[in-house]
Every structure is written in C-alpha cells, then in structure tokens.
Short mmCIF file of C-alpha atoms and ligand atoms in Angstrom, two decimals:
data_model
loop_
_atom_site.label_atom_id
_atom_site.label_comp_id
_atom_site.label_asym_id
_atom_site.label_seq_id
_atom_site.Cartn_x
_atom_site.Cartn_y
_atom_site.Cartn_z
CA UNK A 1394 27.38 -9.77 9.43
CA UNK A 1395 26.61 -9.13 13.10
CA UNK A 1396 24.73 -11.61 15.27
CA UNK A 1397 21.67 -9.37 15.23
CA UNK A 1398 21.63 -9.25 11.42
CA UNK A 1399 21.86 -13.04 11.26
CA UNK A 1400 18.77 -13.35 13.37
CA UNK A 1401 16.60 -12.20 10.48
CA UNK A 1402 15.92 -14.32 7.44
CA UNK A 1403 13.17 -12.29 5.79
CA UNK A 1404 13.84 -8.63 6.63
CA UNK A 1405 16.90 -6.42 6.40
CA UNK A 1406 18.40 -5.27 9.68
CA UNK A 1407 20.09 -1.92 9.05
CA UNK A 1408 20.26 -0.09 12.38
CA UNK A 1409 23.50 1.84 12.85
CA UNK A 1410 23.96 2.43 16.58
CA UNK A 1411 26.88 4.82 16.10
CA UNK A 1412 24.89 7.02 13.75
CA UNK A 1413 21.80 6.87 15.95
CA UNK A 1414 23.80 7.86 19.03
CA UNK A 1415 24.43 11.30 17.52
CA UNK A 1416 20.78 11.97 16.70
CA UNK A 1417 18.04 13.74 18.64
CA UNK A 1418 14.58 12.17 19.05
CA UNK A 1419 13.10 13.46 15.81
CA UNK A 1420 16.20 12.57 13.79
CA UNK A 1421 16.11 9.04 15.22
CA UNK A 1422 12.42 8.75 14.30
CA UNK A 1423 13.25 9.74 10.71
CA UNK A 1424 16.17 7.29 10.63
CA UNK A 1425 13.94 4.48 11.95
CA UNK A 1426 11.24 5.34 9.42
CA UNK A 1427 13.65 5.39 6.47
CA UNK A 1428 15.06 2.00 7.44
CA UNK A 1429 11.60 0.45 7.72
CA UNK A 1430 10.43 1.98 4.44
CA UNK A 1431 13.56 0.84 2.63
CA UNK A 1432 12.58 -2.84 2.79
CA UNK A 1433 9.55 -3.70 0.63
CA UNK A 1434 8.92 -6.75 2.81
CA UNK A 1435 8.33 -4.45 5.78
CA UNK A 1436 5.97 -1.98 4.15
CA UNK A 1437 4.76 -0.93 0.72
CA UNK A 1438 5.44 2.37 -1.07
CA UNK A 1439 3.52 5.11 0.72
CA UNK A 1440 2.19 2.59 3.27
CA UNK A 1441 2.41 2.57 7.03
CA UNK A 1442 3.43 5.29 9.46
CA UNK A 1443 5.67 5.77 12.47
CA UNK A 1444 5.61 8.04 15.50
CA UNK A 1445 7.44 9.23 18.60
CA UNK A 1446 6.10 11.08 21.62
CA UNK A 1447 8.86 13.57 22.43
CA UNK A 1448 9.31 16.35 24.94
CA UNK A 1449 9.54 19.74 23.22
CA UNK A 1450 9.72 23.32 24.40
CA UNK A 1451 6.40 25.05 23.94
CA UNK A 1452 6.97 28.27 21.91
CA UNK A 1453 4.28 30.09 23.92
CA UNK A 1454 5.08 29.11 27.49
CA UNK A 1455 8.68 27.89 27.32
CA UNK A 1456 7.51 24.78 29.20
CA UNK A 1457 8.35 21.21 28.25
CA UNK A 1458 5.33 19.56 26.62
CA UNK A 1459 4.73 16.10 25.17
CA UNK A 1460 4.40 16.25 21.39
CA UNK A 1461 3.37 13.42 19.07
CA UNK A 1462 5.48 13.42 15.92
CA UNK A 1463 3.64 11.13 13.50
CA UNK A 1464 4.13 10.60 9.80
CA UNK A 1465 1.54 12.78 8.13
CA UNK A 1466 -0.69 12.29 5.13
CA UNK A 1467 1.12 11.52 1.85
CA UNK A 1468 4.79 10.70 1.32
CA UNK A 1469 6.71 7.52 1.87
CA UNK A 1470 8.58 6.19 4.93
CA UNK A 1471 11.66 5.36 2.86
CA UNK A 1472 12.20 8.95 1.77
CA UNK A 1473 10.56 10.79 4.69
CA UNK A 1474 12.22 13.86 6.14
CA UNK A 1475 11.12 16.10 9.04
CA UNK A 1476 8.66 17.83 6.67
CA UNK A 1477 6.66 14.59 6.32
CA UNK A 1478 5.81 14.45 10.03
CA UNK A 1479 2.99 16.30 11.69
CA UNK A 1480 3.49 17.43 15.29
CA UNK A 1481 0.59 17.57 17.73
CA UNK A 1482 0.18 18.38 21.42
CA UNK A 1483 -0.53 15.06 23.14
CA UNK A 1484 -2.71 16.74 25.78
CA UNK A 1485 -4.95 18.23 23.09
CA UNK A 1486 -5.23 14.91 21.24
CA UNK A 1487 -6.34 13.24 24.46
CA UNK A 1488 -8.87 16.04 25.05
CA UNK A 1489 -10.42 15.26 21.65
CA UNK A 1490 -11.78 12.09 23.22
CA UNK A 1491 -14.31 14.27 25.06
CA UNK A 1492 -15.62 15.77 21.82
CA UNK A 1493 -15.90 12.27 20.36
CA UNK A 1494 -17.61 10.90 23.47
CA UNK A 1495 -20.22 13.69 23.35
CA UNK A 1496 -21.37 12.76 19.83
CA UNK A 1497 -24.80 11.11 19.70
CA UNK A 1498 -23.57 8.29 17.43
CA UNK A 1499 -20.01 6.99 17.60
CA UNK A 1500 -18.05 4.29 15.82
CA UNK A 1501 -16.22 3.63 12.57
CA UNK A 1502 -17.97 5.29 9.65
CA UNK A 1503 -20.21 7.55 11.78
CA UNK A 1504 -20.22 11.28 10.87
CA UNK A 1505 -18.29 12.20 14.05
CA UNK A 1506 -15.42 9.92 13.05
CA UNK A 1507 -14.74 11.81 9.82
CA UNK A 1508 -15.34 15.11 11.62
CA UNK A 1509 -12.58 14.31 14.14
CA UNK A 1510 -10.04 14.68 11.31
CA UNK A 1511 -10.97 18.36 11.09
CA UNK A 1512 -9.94 18.82 14.76
CA UNK A 1513 -6.36 17.59 14.26
CA UNK A 1514 -5.11 20.95 12.89
CA UNK A 1515 -6.30 22.52 16.17
CA UNK A 1516 -3.86 20.27 18.04
CA UNK A 1517 -0.86 21.37 15.96
CA UNK A 1518 2.36 22.10 17.81
CA UNK A 1519 4.55 24.96 16.56
CA UNK A 1520 2.52 25.81 13.42
CA UNK A 1521 3.65 22.67 11.60
CA UNK A 1522 1.76 22.76 8.27
CA UNK A 1523 1.90 18.98 7.53
CA UNK A 1524 -1.63 17.51 7.37
CA UNK A 1525 -2.21 14.74 9.92
CA UNK A 1526 -2.86 11.18 8.84
CA UNK A 1527 -6.18 9.48 9.59
CA UNK A 1528 -4.01 6.96 11.48
CA UNK A 1529 -3.01 9.60 14.09
CA UNK A 1530 -5.24 8.19 16.90
CA UNK A 1531 -3.69 4.72 16.39
CA UNK A 1532 -0.40 6.25 17.50
CA UNK A 1533 -1.70 8.74 20.07
CA UNK A 1534 -3.85 6.45 22.21
CA UNK A 1535 -1.50 3.49 22.72
CA UNK A 1536 0.82 3.78 25.72
CA UNK A 1537 4.25 3.59 24.08
CA UNK A 1538 6.55 6.47 23.28
CA UNK A 1539 7.43 4.98 19.88
CA UNK A 1540 5.05 3.22 17.49
CA UNK A 1541 5.52 1.55 14.10
CA UNK A 1542 2.55 0.78 11.88
CA UNK A 1543 3.53 -1.25 8.81
CA UNK A 1544 1.97 -3.30 6.02
CA UNK A 1545 4.29 -6.33 5.84
CA UNK A 1546 3.32 -9.03 3.35
CA UNK A 1547 4.00 -11.81 5.85
CA UNK A 1548 1.85 -10.24 8.57
CA UNK A 1549 -0.96 -9.36 6.17
CA UNK A 1550 -0.90 -13.03 5.12
CA UNK A 1551 -1.74 -13.91 8.73
CA UNK A 1552 -4.24 -11.03 8.92
CA UNK A 1553 -6.03 -12.14 5.73
CA UNK A 1554 -6.77 -15.76 6.58
CA UNK A 1555 -9.98 -17.37 7.73
CA UNK A 1556 -8.34 -18.40 11.06
CA UNK A 1557 -6.46 -15.13 11.50
CA UNK A 1558 -7.21 -14.74 15.20
CA UNK A 1559 -6.14 -18.30 16.15
CA UNK A 1560 -3.03 -18.08 13.97
CA UNK A 1561 -2.03 -14.82 15.65
CA UNK A 1562 -2.13 -16.59 19.01
CA UNK A 1563 -0.29 -19.62 17.63
CA UNK A 1564 2.53 -17.49 16.20
CA UNK A 1565 2.86 -14.78 18.83
CA UNK A 1566 1.33 -16.08 22.06
CA UNK A 1567 -0.20 -13.44 24.33
CA UNK A 1568 2.24 -10.63 23.50
CA UNK A 1569 0.35 -9.70 20.35
CA UNK A 1570 -3.37 -9.00 20.22
CA UNK A 1571 -5.69 -9.32 17.26
CA UNK A 1572 -8.51 -7.02 16.18
CA UNK A 1573 -11.04 -7.63 13.42
CA UNK A 1574 -10.94 -5.34 10.39
CA UNK A 1575 -11.95 -1.79 11.16
CA UNK A 1576 -11.44 1.24 8.95
CA UNK A 1577 -8.62 3.35 10.45
CA UNK A 1578 -9.77 6.38 12.42
CA UNK A 1579 -10.68 7.61 15.89
CA UNK A 1580 -12.69 4.52 16.85
CA UNK A 1581 -9.82 2.19 15.97
CA UNK A 1582 -7.49 4.35 18.09
CA UNK A 1583 -9.88 4.02 21.07
CA UNK A 1584 -10.24 0.27 20.44
CA UNK A 1585 -6.47 -0.08 20.73
CA UNK A 1586 -6.45 2.06 23.87
CA UNK A 1587 -9.01 -0.28 25.48
CA UNK A 1588 -6.97 -3.32 24.44
CA UNK A 1589 -3.93 -2.00 26.30
CA UNK A 1590 -5.92 -1.02 29.35
CA UNK A 1591 -7.02 -4.65 29.63
CA UNK A 1592 -3.70 -6.28 28.65
CA UNK A 1593 -0.77 -4.02 29.56
CA UNK A 1594 1.75 -6.73 28.61
CA UNK A 1595 0.90 -6.38 24.92
CA UNK A 1596 3.67 -5.35 22.55
CA UNK A 1597 1.62 -5.08 19.41
CA UNK A 1598 -1.54 -5.91 17.52
CA UNK A 1599 -2.43 -7.57 14.25
CA UNK A 1600 -5.02 -5.39 12.57
CA UNK A 1601 -7.32 -7.84 10.76
CA UNK A 1602 -6.92 -7.69 6.95
CA UNK A 1603 -4.74 -4.64 7.28
CA UNK A 1604 -1.30 -4.89 8.95
CA UNK A 1605 0.77 -4.58 12.09
CA UNK A 1606 1.09 -2.00 14.86
CA UNK A 1607 3.64 -2.31 17.65
CA UNK A 1608 5.60 -0.12 19.99
CA UNK A 1609 8.19 0.34 22.72
CA UNK A 1610 9.51 3.08 24.97
CA UNK A 1611 12.86 3.08 23.17
CA UNK A 1612 13.36 3.79 19.45
CA UNK A 1613 15.78 0.93 18.86
CA UNK A 1614 13.57 -1.51 20.75
CA UNK A 1615 10.61 -0.42 18.62
CA UNK A 1616 12.58 -1.00 15.39
CA UNK A 1617 13.86 -4.38 16.58
CA UNK A 1618 10.39 -5.45 17.66
CA UNK A 1619 8.95 -4.58 14.22
CA UNK A 1620 11.61 -6.74 12.57
CA UNK A 1621 11.11 -9.58 15.07
CA UNK A 1622 7.37 -9.70 14.53
CA UNK A 1623 7.56 -9.50 10.73
CA UNK A 1624 10.32 -12.08 10.50
CA UNK A 1625 8.44 -14.42 12.82
CA UNK A 1626 5.37 -14.42 10.57
CA UNK A 1627 7.58 -14.95 7.50
CA UNK A 1628 9.31 -17.93 9.14
CA UNK A 1629 5.97 -19.45 10.12
CA UNK A 1630 4.88 -19.18 6.48
CA UNK A 1631 8.17 -20.50 5.13
CA UNK A 1632 7.89 -23.64 7.25
CA UNK A 1633 4.51 -24.31 5.62
CA UNK A 1634 5.32 -23.18 2.08
CA UNK A 1635 3.69 -25.42 -0.49
CA UNK A 1636 6.63 -25.54 -2.89
CA UNK A 1637 5.49 -26.96 -6.27
CA UNK A 1638 1.95 -26.96 -5.02
CA UNK A 1639 1.89 -23.20 -4.32
CA UNK A 1640 -1.38 -21.82 -5.74
CA UNK A 1641 -2.51 -25.41 -6.46
CA UNK A 1642 0.41 -26.08 -8.80
CA UNK A 1643 0.98 -24.98 -12.38
CA UNK A 1644 -1.75 -25.29 -15.00
CA UNK A 1645 0.08 -23.58 -17.87
CA UNK A 1646 3.68 -23.07 -18.93
CA UNK A 1647 5.23 -19.68 -19.61
CA UNK A 1648 5.81 -18.80 -23.26
CA UNK A 1649 9.43 -18.57 -24.30
CA UNK A 1650 10.75 -15.05 -24.56
CA UNK A 1651 10.65 -14.66 -28.36
CA UNK A 1652 7.10 -15.96 -28.60
CA UNK A 1653 6.00 -13.79 -25.69
CA UNK A 1654 7.60 -10.67 -27.19
CA UNK A 1655 6.00 -11.35 -30.58
CA UNK A 1656 2.59 -11.34 -28.90
CA UNK A 1657 3.34 -8.33 -26.69
CA UNK A 1658 4.45 -6.20 -29.64
CA UNK A 1659 1.00 -6.50 -31.10
CA UNK A 1660 -0.91 -6.71 -27.86
CA UNK A 1661 0.37 -3.76 -25.82
CA UNK A 1662 -0.49 -0.82 -28.16
CA UNK A 1663 -3.92 -2.29 -28.81
CA UNK A 1664 -4.55 -2.99 -25.12
CA UNK A 1665 -3.47 0.52 -24.14
CA UNK A 1666 -6.03 1.86 -26.60
CA UNK A 1667 -8.77 -0.32 -25.14
CA UNK A 1668 -7.98 0.80 -21.58
CA UNK A 1669 -7.66 4.48 -22.48
CA UNK A 1670 -11.19 5.11 -23.71
CA UNK A 1671 -12.10 7.23 -20.69
CA UNK A 1672 -8.61 8.46 -19.80
CA UNK A 1673 -5.19 7.60 -21.22
CA UNK A 1674 -3.29 5.05 -19.17
CA UNK A 1675 0.34 3.97 -19.04
CA UNK A 1676 1.28 0.33 -18.44
CA UNK A 1677 4.03 -1.57 -16.61
CA UNK A 1678 4.76 -5.06 -17.83
CA UNK A 1679 5.99 -7.82 -15.51
CA UNK A 1680 7.06 -11.19 -16.86
CA UNK A 1681 9.31 -12.57 -14.12
CA UNK A 1682 9.11 -16.10 -12.70
CA UNK A 1683 7.35 -15.07 -9.46
CA UNK A 1684 4.45 -13.38 -11.23
CA UNK A 1685 4.26 -16.15 -13.85
CA UNK A 1686 4.06 -18.80 -11.14
CA UNK A 1687 0.90 -17.06 -9.97
CA UNK A 1688 -0.75 -16.33 -13.33
CA UNK A 1689 0.03 -19.84 -14.65
CA UNK A 1690 -1.37 -21.56 -11.56
CA UNK A 1691 -4.50 -23.62 -10.98
CA UNK A 1692 -5.73 -21.24 -8.28
CA UNK A 1693 -5.08 -17.92 -10.06
CA UNK A 1694 -8.64 -17.47 -11.41
CA UNK A 1695 -10.18 -18.15 -7.98
CA UNK A 1696 -7.74 -15.97 -6.05
CA UNK A 1697 -7.81 -13.12 -8.59
CA UNK A 1698 -11.59 -13.03 -8.33
CA UNK A 1699 -11.38 -12.69 -4.52
CA UNK A 1700 -9.40 -9.48 -4.94
CA UNK A 1701 -6.80 -7.82 -2.73
CA UNK A 1702 -6.98 -7.33 1.02
CA UNK A 1703 -4.90 -4.49 2.45
CA UNK A 1704 -6.72 -1.16 1.82
CA UNK A 1705 -3.51 0.42 0.56
CA UNK A 1706 -3.28 -2.28 -2.10
CA UNK A 1707 -6.76 -2.16 -3.54
CA UNK A 1708 -6.90 1.62 -3.84
CA UNK A 1709 -4.47 1.12 -6.74
CA UNK A 1710 -5.23 -2.41 -7.87
CA UNK A 1711 -9.02 -1.88 -7.78
CA UNK A 1712 -11.12 -4.37 -5.87
CA UNK A 1713 -9.90 -7.17 -8.15
CA UNK A 1714 -7.63 -7.67 -11.16
CA UNK A 1715 -8.82 -8.97 -14.53
CA UNK A 1716 -7.69 -12.53 -15.15
CA UNK A 1717 -7.78 -13.53 -18.83
CA UNK A 1718 -8.62 -17.24 -19.16
CA UNK A 1719 -6.33 -17.76 -22.17
CA UNK A 1720 -4.45 -21.01 -22.74
CA UNK A 1721 -0.91 -20.05 -23.81
CA UNK A 1722 -0.24 -23.58 -25.06
CA UNK A 1723 -3.22 -23.94 -27.40
CA UNK A 1724 -4.52 -20.35 -27.81
CA UNK A 1725 -3.65 -17.86 -30.56
CA UNK A 1726 -3.41 -14.06 -30.65
CA UNK A 1727 -6.90 -13.56 -32.14
CA UNK A 1728 -8.33 -15.70 -29.37
CA UNK A 1729 -6.43 -13.71 -26.73
CA UNK A 1730 -7.82 -10.42 -28.06
CA UNK A 1731 -11.32 -11.83 -28.06
CA UNK A 1732 -10.97 -13.03 -24.46
CA UNK A 1733 -9.63 -9.63 -23.37
CA UNK A 1734 -12.53 -7.81 -25.05
CA UNK A 1735 -15.16 -10.02 -23.45
CA UNK A 1736 -13.25 -9.86 -20.14
CA UNK A 1737 -13.21 -6.06 -20.20
CA UNK A 1738 -16.91 -5.94 -20.90
CA UNK A 1739 -17.61 -8.27 -17.98
CA UNK A 1740 -15.20 -6.38 -15.70
CA UNK A 1741 -16.91 -3.06 -16.38
CA UNK A 1742 -20.32 -4.62 -15.74
CA UNK A 1743 -19.09 -6.21 -12.50
CA UNK A 1744 -17.55 -2.92 -11.37
CA UNK A 1745 -20.73 -0.94 -12.06
CA UNK A 1746 -22.77 -3.60 -10.23
CA UNK A 1747 -20.37 -3.41 -7.25
CA UNK A 1748 -20.77 0.37 -7.21
CA UNK A 1749 -24.57 0.09 -7.33
CA UNK A 1750 -24.70 -2.59 -4.63
CA UNK A 1751 -22.47 -0.72 -2.20
CA UNK A 1752 -23.08 3.00 -2.78
CA UNK A 1753 -24.55 5.28 -0.12
CA UNK A 1754 -26.75 8.35 -0.64
CA UNK A 1755 -23.72 10.68 -0.38
CA UNK A 1756 -21.17 8.52 -2.24
CA UNK A 1757 -19.04 10.26 -4.88
CA UNK A 1758 -19.91 9.39 -8.51
CA UNK A 1759 -18.51 6.16 -9.93
CA UNK A 1760 -14.92 6.50 -11.12
CA UNK A 1761 -13.37 4.60 -14.04
CA UNK A 1762 -14.63 1.01 -14.31
CA UNK A 1763 -11.59 -0.40 -16.14
CA UNK A 1764 -9.23 -2.86 -14.46
CA UNK A 1765 -5.78 -1.59 -13.44
CA UNK A 1766 -4.23 -5.06 -13.26
CA UNK A 1767 -4.44 -7.58 -16.12
CA UNK A 1768 -3.18 -11.13 -15.67
CA UNK A 1769 -2.47 -13.33 -18.71
CA UNK A 1770 -1.30 -16.95 -18.31
CA UNK A 1771 1.97 -17.69 -20.09
CA UNK A 1772 2.73 -13.95 -20.37
CA UNK A 1773 2.54 -12.22 -16.97
CA UNK A 1774 0.97 -9.06 -15.57
CA UNK A 1775 0.31 -5.64 -17.05
CA UNK A 1776 -0.43 -2.96 -14.44
CA UNK A 1777 -1.86 0.47 -15.28
CA UNK A 1778 -1.76 3.97 -13.89
CA UNK A 1779 -1.93 7.55 -15.08
CA UNK A 1780 1.87 7.78 -15.21
CA UNK A 1781 4.76 5.37 -15.55
CA UNK A 1782 5.56 5.66 -11.85
CA UNK A 1783 1.93 5.18 -10.81
CA UNK A 1784 1.66 2.06 -12.95
CA UNK A 1785 4.82 0.78 -11.24
CA UNK A 1786 3.21 1.32 -7.85
CA UNK A 1787 0.11 -0.54 -9.06
CA UNK A 1788 2.42 -3.39 -10.12
CA UNK A 1789 4.24 -3.31 -6.77
CA UNK A 1790 0.96 -3.53 -4.89
CA UNK A 1791 -0.29 -6.50 -6.88
CA UNK A 1792 3.03 -8.21 -6.21
CA UNK A 1793 2.35 -7.58 -2.52
CA UNK A 1794 -1.13 -9.02 -2.98
CA UNK A 1795 0.27 -12.17 -4.64
CA UNK A 1796 2.78 -12.57 -1.83
CA UNK A 1797 0.02 -12.09 0.76
CA UNK A 1798 -2.10 -14.75 -0.98
CA UNK A 1799 0.86 -17.14 -1.18
CA UNK A 1800 1.44 -16.82 2.56
CA UNK A 1801 -2.22 -16.98 3.51
CA UNK A 1802 -2.86 -20.06 1.37
CA UNK A 1803 0.27 -21.76 2.79
CA UNK A 1804 -0.92 -21.43 6.39
CA UNK A 1805 -4.71 -21.41 5.95
CA UNK A 1806 -7.20 -19.99 3.46
CA UNK A 1807 -6.94 -16.49 2.00
CA UNK A 1808 -9.89 -14.17 2.50
CA UNK A 1809 -10.32 -10.73 0.96
CA UNK A 1810 -11.83 -7.68 2.58
CA UNK A 1811 -15.67 -7.75 2.44
CA UNK A 1812 -16.92 -5.89 -0.62
CA UNK A 1813 -18.79 -3.20 1.35
CA UNK A 1814 -15.68 -2.42 3.41
CA UNK A 1815 -13.59 -2.15 0.24
CA UNK A 1816 -16.16 0.19 -1.26
CA UNK A 1817 -16.30 2.34 1.87
CA UNK A 1818 -12.54 2.88 1.61
CA UNK A 1819 -12.50 3.39 -2.16
CA UNK A 1820 -15.35 5.91 -2.08
CA UNK A 1821 -14.63 7.38 1.38
CA UNK A 1822 -15.41 11.10 1.33
CA UNK A 1823 -12.00 11.81 2.87
CA UNK A 1824 -10.36 9.88 0.05
CA UNK A 1825 -12.42 11.83 -2.49
CA UNK A 1826 -11.31 15.09 -0.85
CA UNK A 1827 -7.68 13.94 -1.21
CA UNK A 1828 -8.22 13.26 -4.93
CA UNK A 1829 -9.79 16.69 -5.38
CA UNK A 1830 -6.82 18.37 -3.69
CA UNK A 1831 -4.40 16.88 -6.22
CA UNK A 1832 -2.90 19.45 -8.58
CA UNK A 1833 -4.41 19.52 -12.08
CA UNK A 1834 -2.67 17.33 -14.65
CA UNK A 1835 -0.23 18.94 -17.06
CA UNK A 1836 -1.31 19.31 -20.73
CA UNK A 1837 0.67 16.28 -22.00
CA UNK A 1838 0.16 14.11 -18.91
CA UNK A 1839 -0.67 10.45 -19.70
CA UNK A 1840 0.86 10.76 -23.21
CA UNK A 1841 3.91 8.99 -24.55
CA UNK A 1842 5.87 11.11 -27.04
CA UNK A 1843 8.78 9.93 -29.15
CA UNK A 1844 11.29 12.57 -30.23
CA UNK A 1845 13.60 11.55 -33.07
CA UNK A 1846 16.84 13.51 -33.01
CA UNK A 1847 16.48 14.20 -29.28
CA UNK A 1848 20.24 14.21 -28.73
CA UNK A 1849 20.84 17.83 -29.69
CA UNK A 1850 19.46 21.14 -30.95
CA UNK A 1851 15.75 21.51 -31.58
CA UNK A 1852 15.09 17.82 -30.80
CA UNK A 1853 16.65 18.18 -27.38
CA UNK A 1854 14.66 21.33 -26.61
CA UNK A 1855 11.44 19.68 -27.80
CA UNK A 1856 12.12 16.64 -25.59
CA UNK A 1857 12.60 18.90 -22.55
CA UNK A 1858 9.51 20.88 -23.37
CA UNK A 1859 7.32 17.77 -23.66
CA UNK A 1860 8.72 16.40 -20.40
CA UNK A 1861 8.00 19.69 -18.62
CA UNK A 1862 4.45 19.55 -19.96
CA UNK A 1863 3.97 16.14 -18.34
CA UNK A 1864 4.64 13.73 -21.24
CA UNK A 1865 6.61 10.49 -21.03
CA UNK A 1866 9.32 11.06 -23.61
CA UNK A 1867 11.17 8.44 -25.64
CA UNK A 1868 14.44 9.98 -26.84
CA UNK A 1869 15.86 8.60 -30.11
CA UNK A 1870 18.98 9.78 -31.94
CA UNK A 1871 21.65 8.51 -34.33
CA UNK A 1872 23.97 9.17 -31.40
CA UNK A 1873 22.55 6.95 -28.62
CA UNK A 1874 24.79 8.53 -25.97
CA UNK A 1875 23.40 11.99 -26.71
CA UNK A 1876 19.84 10.61 -26.62
CA UNK A 1877 20.59 9.05 -23.24
CA UNK A 1878 21.91 12.35 -21.92
CA UNK A 1879 18.71 14.14 -22.90
CA UNK A 1880 16.67 11.34 -21.34
CA UNK A 1881 18.67 11.54 -18.10
CA UNK A 1882 17.87 15.23 -17.78
CA UNK A 1883 14.20 14.94 -18.74
CA UNK A 1884 13.34 11.99 -16.49
ZN1 ZN B 1912 -2.25 0.98 7.47
#
C-alpha cells in the first residue's frame, strides 16, 4: 500500500499514475469518473457527475476552442464511457447567461430555469448526441478546469444536519463553502459562480441536503481533493460515532435465521401481491446486521418517518419508507400481516395527502402511492422496484439513507428535505418528461416465471423466450448445472 493510499480510511484510492500518463484529457476524465463511481461511499449508482474543460479543434473553423465535457443525463459514473459525456462550447454556455438574465422572473423553479435546459443542445460541440444533465451549469460556471460532483454518504450526513453550515466550517475551515438546499439548475450554477467571485480561495462547496462539488485545474488534484474531502467528513463522523447507542440503541433483537425464514416464506408472496395491486413489483430482501441495527433501533420509527434527504435517494425510496411497528419478540405472523395491512392503508392516505398538499396547477397526476421500502423489526428491509435490478437500486439508496442518518445523528440532528422541495423534485416536469421518454415495458416485464426443465430442449428455449420478453426467469432442472447454464445466458 502506498503512502497516499494509507491516508484514506473511508474511501478507496485507486489512481494509477502510469496509466493516466498515457491518456488524453477525455480519457483521463473517464478514468477519474470510473474510479469515483466504483466506490459506493463516494457516490451512489447513477448519482453525481464529473467534468473537464478541454481545448478541442473546432470542426468548422479548425481553431482551438474550450469545450466542457460533462457527464450527461442517465448512466453511471462507474461504467461511463465517452458516449456518456455531453460536449458543449464553453463560450456558448456563458452566453446563455444573457438569455437567463433577460427573463422577467428568475430563480430556481421559475419557468425560465426549466426552459434553459432546452438551450443546451444549441451549445453542442461536434454534434454529440448525448443529452446534457440539468447539473451542467454547476460545472460550467465554476472557475476550475475539472469538477467532481458526488453524493457521498459522509458529506450528505453533514449536509443533512440542523447545524450543517456551522459543521461545514468546523470540518473544512474556509476552503469549503456551504449553500442551502436549492434544486439543481441554472440558478444554482450562477449561485456557485457568485460564491467563487467573492471567495476565490474556495476549493469546493457543500450543497445543503444534497452533496459535494469541488474542483481543481489538474485532473489528479481534483480526484485527490474529492477523496480528501469525503474522507475528512467520514473521519469527523467516526470520531463521534455513538457505538451501542447508534440510533438510540436497540429496542428489539433480530430473529434467528430459521425463524426469520419461516416467516419470510409466508410473508413475501403475500406482500408482493399486496404491493402489486396497481402494477407488479419485484422485491429485494436485506437482512444483514447493518440494516437490522437500524430497523431494530429505538429511533427507527422517528427517523423513517422523516424520510430520506438526497434527491437521488428519494426518487427511488419515495419520500419515506414504511416502518412496521411489529415486536419480533412477542408478535406473531397474523399480527404482522395485520400491521402491514393497516400500515399500507395509512401510507397510501399519507401519500395522497402529501400529493394534495404540495401539488401545483400543472403538476403531473399522482403516481403509485405504495411504499417502495418496507422496514420490519427483527427481520430487515424489503425494497421494491419494477425489476430485480431496480429493486436493488432502491435497496442501495435506502442503505445510503441509513448511513446518512447514522452520520448526521452522530454529529448533530438529522433533518430531511422539506416536503414541498421533495415534491417539486418528484413531480418536476423535467422528471416527468424523462419518465415518458423511457421505452415501453416488454410484455412479461415485472413477472417472475419459473421454467421446470430449463436445462435443455424446449425448456431452455422457453426460458430464453421469457427472458427476452422481459420476465425474471427461475431456471429449474434435474441437472442443476444445465439449469445454471441457461440462467447464465438469460440473465
Ligand atoms: Zn447531485
């Protein structure tokens, strides 16, 4: 382990200087992005974006021009390739500020802010078809050549506390600024620009209840700075970790594995039915010690009710999970079912009331009111999504949320995003447009199909066919090896 690696206790240092030395600017940006995305403590699946301002040859004039390469809409930093980055003329992006300034009403959530997104394609360099992210101005209008925007659990813990601003100063001094929550967009980009005009020494900013943005003029320095800042927050939290008293200490004990499995065998098919009344859902079960420490704790009902903070998290986890107030030591299965049924009824009512309270005249219609995260003391968490992989992402995001709450409660008091702000993200017209652009679901999407005799012949063909039509296929065969082979091809 090199001395640099040893410096970090809570993030993985993976820079390879020899490899990087052979890369051009764009290749180094992709390398940096993949490394950041590879560590779940640095950013969540699909979360965050990176950029570099590079000199490129203009295809029309042959002149050298400054181009912003910034991770575009969709995709994941860990697996990003050149195709995931949009490329935009910096001079044109800066000129957009005049259009924005001429609008009669400006600011986050004004009509001009959403309209600005439609101007980004006009700034495209070299016909790059990748759609630009709404975070583009956050990268364009800060002075560094290279910028990382991440959603690290440790930093969001700081960003989601009551004393977030003071804690930022305590941890980072005057090198890192703090801004209150603001929905990402043109106004937030200009806010950051103003911050740097006033304090040119700044290296980064904590975006309240959202994440981290930092930069440098050198790619390696930018990467190292991201790791430094994230690790620093994690160390600050670690020094104040509450140990046994995390989440107020344990109220319940976990069920032993055989007892838990006996309940789950009956519970899961029934629960899937209850949650699939509007649309079929697929679940991911998590019963590890970390999740159980949260669901078994004294504070779980209070914290679950507060909901998640980072916008990326609650788009999947919904504004809050459903906590089932079941006592695993004294309760029985019939009682658990009853509590889930009454909990679901209450959750749907609460969700509809939240929609009614927060909706605007032009808001899209209410979407499904069922929870996507269910927490059961003694048992664990069941997360839901339209596919197996989506339910895994939901689970990942609630794990992030638990980790954020652990950190925030260790150093101060956790606060969630205000309800109206959460709603304005969840029902943002741009978000709705993204949902509408998604390809239609395949005929057997959301279904789980078991094929007996899937190892060969007709069974194998049927398994492939169902998988191609969007089903999740369970392959069974007298020859388990053959079944596994079919499964390996279909998955
Ligand atoms: Zn973000």
